[in-house]
Tab-separated table of C-alpha atoms and ligand atoms in Angstrom:
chain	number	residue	atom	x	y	z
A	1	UNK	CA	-81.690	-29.310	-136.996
A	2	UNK	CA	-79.111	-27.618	-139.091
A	3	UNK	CA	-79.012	-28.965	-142.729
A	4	UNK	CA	-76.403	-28.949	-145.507
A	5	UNK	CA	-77.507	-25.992	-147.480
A	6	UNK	CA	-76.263	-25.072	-150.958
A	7	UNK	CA	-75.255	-22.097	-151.918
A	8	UNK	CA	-75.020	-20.959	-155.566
A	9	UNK	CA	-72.431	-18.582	-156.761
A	10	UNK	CA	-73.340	-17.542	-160.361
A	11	UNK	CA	-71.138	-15.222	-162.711
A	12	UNK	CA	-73.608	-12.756	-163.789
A	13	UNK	CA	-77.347	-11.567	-163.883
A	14	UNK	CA	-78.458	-13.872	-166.921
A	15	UNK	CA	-77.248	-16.902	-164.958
A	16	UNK	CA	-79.177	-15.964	-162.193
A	17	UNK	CA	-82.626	-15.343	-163.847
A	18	UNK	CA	-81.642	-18.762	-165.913
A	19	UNK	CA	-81.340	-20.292	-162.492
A	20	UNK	CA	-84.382	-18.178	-160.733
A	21	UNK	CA	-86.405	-19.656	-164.047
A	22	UNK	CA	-85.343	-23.059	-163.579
A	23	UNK	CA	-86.452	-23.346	-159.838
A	24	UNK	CA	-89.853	-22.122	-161.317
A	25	UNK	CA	-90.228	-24.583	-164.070
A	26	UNK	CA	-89.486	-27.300	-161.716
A	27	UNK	CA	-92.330	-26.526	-159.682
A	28	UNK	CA	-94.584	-26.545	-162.316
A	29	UNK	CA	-93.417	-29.647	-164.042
A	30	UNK	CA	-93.267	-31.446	-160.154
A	31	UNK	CA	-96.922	-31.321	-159.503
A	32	UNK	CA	-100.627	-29.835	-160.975
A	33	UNK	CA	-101.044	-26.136	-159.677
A	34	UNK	CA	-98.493	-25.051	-157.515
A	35	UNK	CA	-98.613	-22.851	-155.301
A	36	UNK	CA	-95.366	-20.537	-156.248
A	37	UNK	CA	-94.550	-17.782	-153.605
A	38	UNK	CA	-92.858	-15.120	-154.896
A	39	UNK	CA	-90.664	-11.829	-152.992
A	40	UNK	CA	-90.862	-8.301	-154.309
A	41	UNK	CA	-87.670	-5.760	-154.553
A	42	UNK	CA	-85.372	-4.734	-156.919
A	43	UNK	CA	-83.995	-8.208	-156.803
A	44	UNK	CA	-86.778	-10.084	-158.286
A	45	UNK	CA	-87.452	-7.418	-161.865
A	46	UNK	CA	-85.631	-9.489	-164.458
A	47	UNK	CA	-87.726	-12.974	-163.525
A	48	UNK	CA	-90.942	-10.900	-163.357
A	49	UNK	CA	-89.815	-9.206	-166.607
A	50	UNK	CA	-89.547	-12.984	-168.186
A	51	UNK	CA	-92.395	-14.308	-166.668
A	52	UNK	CA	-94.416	-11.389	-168.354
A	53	UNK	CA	-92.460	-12.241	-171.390
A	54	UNK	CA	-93.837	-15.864	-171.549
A	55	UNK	CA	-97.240	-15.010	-170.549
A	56	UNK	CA	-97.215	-12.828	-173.648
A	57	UNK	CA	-95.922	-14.865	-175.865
A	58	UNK	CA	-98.114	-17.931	-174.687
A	59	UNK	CA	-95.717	-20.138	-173.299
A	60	UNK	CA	-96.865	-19.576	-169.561
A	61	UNK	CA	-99.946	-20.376	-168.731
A	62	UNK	CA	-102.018	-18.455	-166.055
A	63	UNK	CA	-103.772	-21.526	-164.970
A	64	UNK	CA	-101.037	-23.824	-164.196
A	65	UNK	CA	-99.899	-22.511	-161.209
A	66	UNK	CA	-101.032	-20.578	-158.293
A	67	UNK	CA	-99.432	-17.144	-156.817
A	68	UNK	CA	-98.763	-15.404	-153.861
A	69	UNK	CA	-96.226	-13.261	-152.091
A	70	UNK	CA	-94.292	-12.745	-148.865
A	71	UNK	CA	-96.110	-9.187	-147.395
A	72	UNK	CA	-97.525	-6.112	-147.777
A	73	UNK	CA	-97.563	-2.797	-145.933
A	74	UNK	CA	-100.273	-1.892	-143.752
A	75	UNK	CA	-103.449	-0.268	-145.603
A	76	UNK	CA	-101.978	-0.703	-149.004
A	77	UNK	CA	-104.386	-2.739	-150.766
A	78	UNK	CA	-104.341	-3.946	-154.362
A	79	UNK	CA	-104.399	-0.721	-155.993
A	80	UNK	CA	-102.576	1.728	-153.542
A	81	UNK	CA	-99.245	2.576	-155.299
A	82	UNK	CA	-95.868	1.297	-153.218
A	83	UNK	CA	-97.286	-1.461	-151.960
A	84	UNK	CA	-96.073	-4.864	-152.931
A	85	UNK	CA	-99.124	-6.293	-154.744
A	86	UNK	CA	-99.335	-2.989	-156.728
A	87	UNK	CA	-95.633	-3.415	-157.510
A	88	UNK	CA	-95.994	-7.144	-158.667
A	89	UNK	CA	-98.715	-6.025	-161.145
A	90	UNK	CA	-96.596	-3.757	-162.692
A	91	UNK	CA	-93.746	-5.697	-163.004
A	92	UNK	CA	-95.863	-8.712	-163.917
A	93	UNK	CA	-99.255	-7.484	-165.315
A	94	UNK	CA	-100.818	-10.801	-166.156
A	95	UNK	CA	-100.890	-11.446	-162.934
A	96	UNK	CA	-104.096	-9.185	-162.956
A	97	UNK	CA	-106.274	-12.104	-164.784
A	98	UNK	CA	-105.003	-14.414	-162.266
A	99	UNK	CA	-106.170	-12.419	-159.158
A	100	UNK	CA	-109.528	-11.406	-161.064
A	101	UNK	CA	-109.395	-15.607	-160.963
A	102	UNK	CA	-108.904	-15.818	-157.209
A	103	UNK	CA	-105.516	-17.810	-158.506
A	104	UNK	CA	-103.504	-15.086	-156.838
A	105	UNK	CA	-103.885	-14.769	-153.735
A	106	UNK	CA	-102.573	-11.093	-152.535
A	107	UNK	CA	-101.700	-10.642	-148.580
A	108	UNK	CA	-103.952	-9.196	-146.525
A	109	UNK	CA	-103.405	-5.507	-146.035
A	110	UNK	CA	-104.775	-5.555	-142.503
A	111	UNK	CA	-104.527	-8.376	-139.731
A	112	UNK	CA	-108.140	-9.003	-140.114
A	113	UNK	CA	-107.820	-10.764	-143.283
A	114	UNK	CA	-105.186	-13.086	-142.023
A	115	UNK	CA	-107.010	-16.297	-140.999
A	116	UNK	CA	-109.084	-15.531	-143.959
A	117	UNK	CA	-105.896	-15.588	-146.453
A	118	UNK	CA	-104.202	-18.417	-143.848
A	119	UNK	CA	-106.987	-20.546	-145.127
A	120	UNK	CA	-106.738	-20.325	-148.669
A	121	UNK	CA	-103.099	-20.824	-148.336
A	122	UNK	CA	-103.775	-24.229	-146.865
A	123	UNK	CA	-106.395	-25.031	-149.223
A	124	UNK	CA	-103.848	-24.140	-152.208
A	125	UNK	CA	-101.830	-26.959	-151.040
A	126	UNK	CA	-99.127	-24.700	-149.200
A	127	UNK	CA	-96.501	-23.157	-150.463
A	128	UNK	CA	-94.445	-25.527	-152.992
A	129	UNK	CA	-91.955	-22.950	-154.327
A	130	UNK	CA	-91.487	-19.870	-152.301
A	131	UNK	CA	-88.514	-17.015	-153.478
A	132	UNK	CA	-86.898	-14.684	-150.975
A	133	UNK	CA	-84.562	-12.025	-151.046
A	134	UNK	CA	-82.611	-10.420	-148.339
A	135	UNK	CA	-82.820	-7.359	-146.145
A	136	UNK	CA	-79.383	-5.531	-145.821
A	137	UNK	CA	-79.968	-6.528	-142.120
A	138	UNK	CA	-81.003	-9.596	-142.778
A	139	UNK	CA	-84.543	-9.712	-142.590
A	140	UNK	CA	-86.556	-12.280	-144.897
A	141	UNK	CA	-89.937	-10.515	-146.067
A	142	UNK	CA	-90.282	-8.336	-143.304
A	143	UNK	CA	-89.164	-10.550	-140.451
A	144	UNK	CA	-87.038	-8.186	-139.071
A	145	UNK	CA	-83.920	-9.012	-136.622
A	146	UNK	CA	-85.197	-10.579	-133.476
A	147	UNK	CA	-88.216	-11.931	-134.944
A	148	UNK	CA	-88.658	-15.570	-133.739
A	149	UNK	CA	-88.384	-19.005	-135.841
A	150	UNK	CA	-91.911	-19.823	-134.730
A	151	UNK	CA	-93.398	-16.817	-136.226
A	152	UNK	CA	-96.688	-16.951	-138.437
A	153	UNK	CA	-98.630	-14.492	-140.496
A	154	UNK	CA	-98.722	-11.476	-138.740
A	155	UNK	CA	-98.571	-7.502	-138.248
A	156	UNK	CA	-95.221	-6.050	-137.988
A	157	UNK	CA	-92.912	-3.103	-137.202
A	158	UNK	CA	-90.222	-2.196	-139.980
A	159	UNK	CA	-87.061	-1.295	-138.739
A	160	UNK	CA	-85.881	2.416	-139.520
A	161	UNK	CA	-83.394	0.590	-141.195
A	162	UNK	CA	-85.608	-0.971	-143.770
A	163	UNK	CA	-87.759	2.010	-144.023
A	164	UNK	CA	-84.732	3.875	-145.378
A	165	UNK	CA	-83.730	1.303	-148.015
A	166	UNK	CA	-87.622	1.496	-149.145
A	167	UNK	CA	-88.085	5.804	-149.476
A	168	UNK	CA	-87.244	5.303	-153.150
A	169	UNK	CA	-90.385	3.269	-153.777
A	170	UNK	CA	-93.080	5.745	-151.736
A	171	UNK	CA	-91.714	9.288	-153.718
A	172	UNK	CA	-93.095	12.057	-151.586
A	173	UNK	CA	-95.416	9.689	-149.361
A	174	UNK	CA	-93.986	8.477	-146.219
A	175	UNK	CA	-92.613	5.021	-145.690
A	176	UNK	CA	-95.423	2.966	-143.910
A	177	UNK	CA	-94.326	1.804	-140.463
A	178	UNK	CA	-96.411	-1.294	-139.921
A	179	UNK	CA	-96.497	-4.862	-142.561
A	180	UNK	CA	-98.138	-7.804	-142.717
A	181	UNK	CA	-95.721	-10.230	-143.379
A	182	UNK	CA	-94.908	-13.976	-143.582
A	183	UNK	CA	-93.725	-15.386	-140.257
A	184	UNK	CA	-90.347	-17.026	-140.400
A	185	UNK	CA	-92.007	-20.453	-139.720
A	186	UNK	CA	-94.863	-19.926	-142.799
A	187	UNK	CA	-91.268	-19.618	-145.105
A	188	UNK	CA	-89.642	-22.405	-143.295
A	189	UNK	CA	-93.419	-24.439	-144.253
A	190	UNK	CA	-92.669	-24.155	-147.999
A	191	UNK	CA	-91.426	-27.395	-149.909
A	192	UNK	CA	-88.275	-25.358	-151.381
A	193	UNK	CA	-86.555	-22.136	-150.632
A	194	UNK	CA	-84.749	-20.356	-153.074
A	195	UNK	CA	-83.093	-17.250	-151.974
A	196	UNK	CA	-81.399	-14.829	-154.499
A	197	UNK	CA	-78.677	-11.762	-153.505
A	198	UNK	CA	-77.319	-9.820	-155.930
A	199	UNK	CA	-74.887	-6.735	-154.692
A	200	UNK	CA	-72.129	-6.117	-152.592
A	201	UNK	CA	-74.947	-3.808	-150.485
A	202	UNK	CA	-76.261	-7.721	-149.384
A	203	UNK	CA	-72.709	-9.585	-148.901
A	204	UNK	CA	-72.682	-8.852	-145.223
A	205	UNK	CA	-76.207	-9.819	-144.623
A	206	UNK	CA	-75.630	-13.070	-146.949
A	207	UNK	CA	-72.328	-14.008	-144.541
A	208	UNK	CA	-74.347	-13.921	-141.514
A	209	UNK	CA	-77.101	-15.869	-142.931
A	210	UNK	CA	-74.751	-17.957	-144.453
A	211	UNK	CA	-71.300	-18.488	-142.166
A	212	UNK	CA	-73.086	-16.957	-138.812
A	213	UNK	CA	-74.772	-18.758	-136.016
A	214	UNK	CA	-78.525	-19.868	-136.746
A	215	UNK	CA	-80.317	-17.308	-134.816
A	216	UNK	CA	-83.188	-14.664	-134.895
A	217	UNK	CA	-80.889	-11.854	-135.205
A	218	UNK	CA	-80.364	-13.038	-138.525
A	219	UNK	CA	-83.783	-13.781	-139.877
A	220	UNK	CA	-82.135	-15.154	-143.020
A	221	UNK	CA	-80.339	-17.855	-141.066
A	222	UNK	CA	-82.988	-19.735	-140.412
A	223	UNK	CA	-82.905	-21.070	-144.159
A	224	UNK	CA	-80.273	-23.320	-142.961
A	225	UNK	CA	-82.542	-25.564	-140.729
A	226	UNK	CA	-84.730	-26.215	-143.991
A	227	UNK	CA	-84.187	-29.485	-145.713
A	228	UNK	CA	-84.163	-27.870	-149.366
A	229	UNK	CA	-82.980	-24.401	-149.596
A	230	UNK	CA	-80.608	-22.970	-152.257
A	231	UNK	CA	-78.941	-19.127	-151.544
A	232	UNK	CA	-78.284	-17.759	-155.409
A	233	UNK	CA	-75.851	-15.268	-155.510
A	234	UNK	CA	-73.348	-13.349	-157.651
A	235	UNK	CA	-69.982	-12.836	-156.645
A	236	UNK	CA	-70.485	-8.910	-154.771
A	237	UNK	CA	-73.382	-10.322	-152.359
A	238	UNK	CA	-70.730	-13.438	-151.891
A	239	UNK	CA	-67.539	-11.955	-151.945
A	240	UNK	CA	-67.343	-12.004	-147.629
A	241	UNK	CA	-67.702	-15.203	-148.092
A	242	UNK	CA	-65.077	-17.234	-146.393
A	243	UNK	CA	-65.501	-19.409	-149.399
A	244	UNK	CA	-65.449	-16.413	-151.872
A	245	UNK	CA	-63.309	-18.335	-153.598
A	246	UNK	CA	-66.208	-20.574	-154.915
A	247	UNK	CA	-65.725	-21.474	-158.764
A	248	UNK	CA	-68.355	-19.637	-160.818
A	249	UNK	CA	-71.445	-21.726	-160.674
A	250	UNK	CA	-69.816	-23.787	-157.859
A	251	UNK	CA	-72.095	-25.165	-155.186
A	252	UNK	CA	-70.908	-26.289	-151.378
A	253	UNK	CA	-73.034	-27.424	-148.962
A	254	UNK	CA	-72.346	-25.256	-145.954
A	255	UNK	CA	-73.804	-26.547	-142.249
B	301	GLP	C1	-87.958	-6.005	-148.700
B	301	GLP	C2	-89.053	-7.074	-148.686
B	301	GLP	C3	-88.518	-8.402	-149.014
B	301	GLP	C4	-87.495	-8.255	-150.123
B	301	GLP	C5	-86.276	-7.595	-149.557
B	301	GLP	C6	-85.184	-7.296	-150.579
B	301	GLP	O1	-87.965	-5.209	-147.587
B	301	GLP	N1	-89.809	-7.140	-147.476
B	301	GLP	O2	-89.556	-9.287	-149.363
B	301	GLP	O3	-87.177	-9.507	-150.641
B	301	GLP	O4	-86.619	-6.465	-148.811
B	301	GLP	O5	-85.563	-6.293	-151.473
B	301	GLP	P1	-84.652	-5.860	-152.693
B	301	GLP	O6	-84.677	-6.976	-153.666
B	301	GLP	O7	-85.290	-4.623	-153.254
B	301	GLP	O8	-83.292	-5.615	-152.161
């Protein structure tokens, strides 16, 4: 079913952490020990950035909520530089204690832990809060185009695409080929969506998502058949918007 989703148009990068932050706060204050999903990228520095901030400074607490994340590359565990958990730790190093807790709960970096980490999803209560960004084709973690709705926790191909936009991040080591990554219908599972863009490199990804048909060749589309999504964007990943012309923190409900 295709549901009004709202879409978020914010005037610069401080309004979109502010917003990013908010989402977060509600999720805390809405129940005991969430479980808060969170994306990795370029995208996502500044809320880590705060979120290490208030760790610091003792106003976030490690044990009131649980963490995870979307995927991580074949073979990179923990430690293993480029991959995602590794990046989360250095953008968020508290996050360390909460691992060393079992309170984060990292994705597997081969398909034989995934029934094992399936499980302690489901025993965290499922995802209440989960962020997202967006490929430049699309994809949502690393559900590339073509991947179906009803897909779960698996191993996946990257696009060459994708590899590409990721060289920066692996220096002199090649791009890994294979992920394990989130299936489109473990994202749709989550209690809210939030889904920020920021750049004119994402504005024709966002249009499709947004303004295109719902369909797998648009991973992000499928946000649009959950009940409680919000797309947060600044005006270069909306400006192909038809509805560009959206007042600075305007919101529409789109369908
Ligand atoms: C990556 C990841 C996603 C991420 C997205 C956007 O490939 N698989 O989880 O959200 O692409 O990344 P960035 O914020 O760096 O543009």
């Amino acid at each position: 079913m295709v549901q009004p989703t709202t879409v978020s148009v914010l005037a610069n990068p401080e309004e979109i952490l502010a917003a990013a932050l908010a989402e977060f706060d509600q999720a805390l204050e809405a129940m005991a020990d969430p479980l808060v999903s969170f994306a990795t990228g370029e995208t996502f520095k500044a809320l880590f950035g705060r979120l290490r901030e208030r760790f610091e400074e003792g106003s976030l607490d490690a044990r009131s909520f649980r963490g995870t994340h979307l995927d991580e590359y074949e073979g990179f565990g923990i430690e293993r530089v480029g991959g995602m958990m590794a990046q989360l730790l250095v953008a968020c190093p508290p996050f360390r204690s909460m691992l060393e807790e079992g309170r984060f709960l990292p994705v597997p970096s081969d398909a034989s832990g995934i029934a094992a980490y399936r499980e302690a999803v489901r025993v965290a209560g499922g995802v209440r809060l989960q962020f997202l960004g967006i490929g430049r084709n699309g994809h949502l973690a690393f559900n590339e185009p073509g991947s179906e709705f009803s897909s779960v926790l698996r191993r996946a191909e990257l696009t060459d695409e994708t590899r590409a936009v990721a060289r920066g991040t692996f220096a002199s080591e090649t791009v890994p080929r294979w992920a394990i990554t989130s299936g489109t219908h473990d994202i749709l599972s989550a209690h809210r969506l939030v889904l920020v863009a920021t750049g004119a490199a994402k504005a024709e990804a966002v249009k499709k998502a947004i303004e295109g048909p719902i369909d797998p060749a648009c991973p992000a589309s499928a946000i649009r058949m959950h009940p409680n999504g919000i797309f947060l964007l600044d005006h270069a990943a909306a400006s192909l918007l038809k509805s560009s012309g959206l007042e600075e923190q305007g919101r529409q409900a789109c369908s």
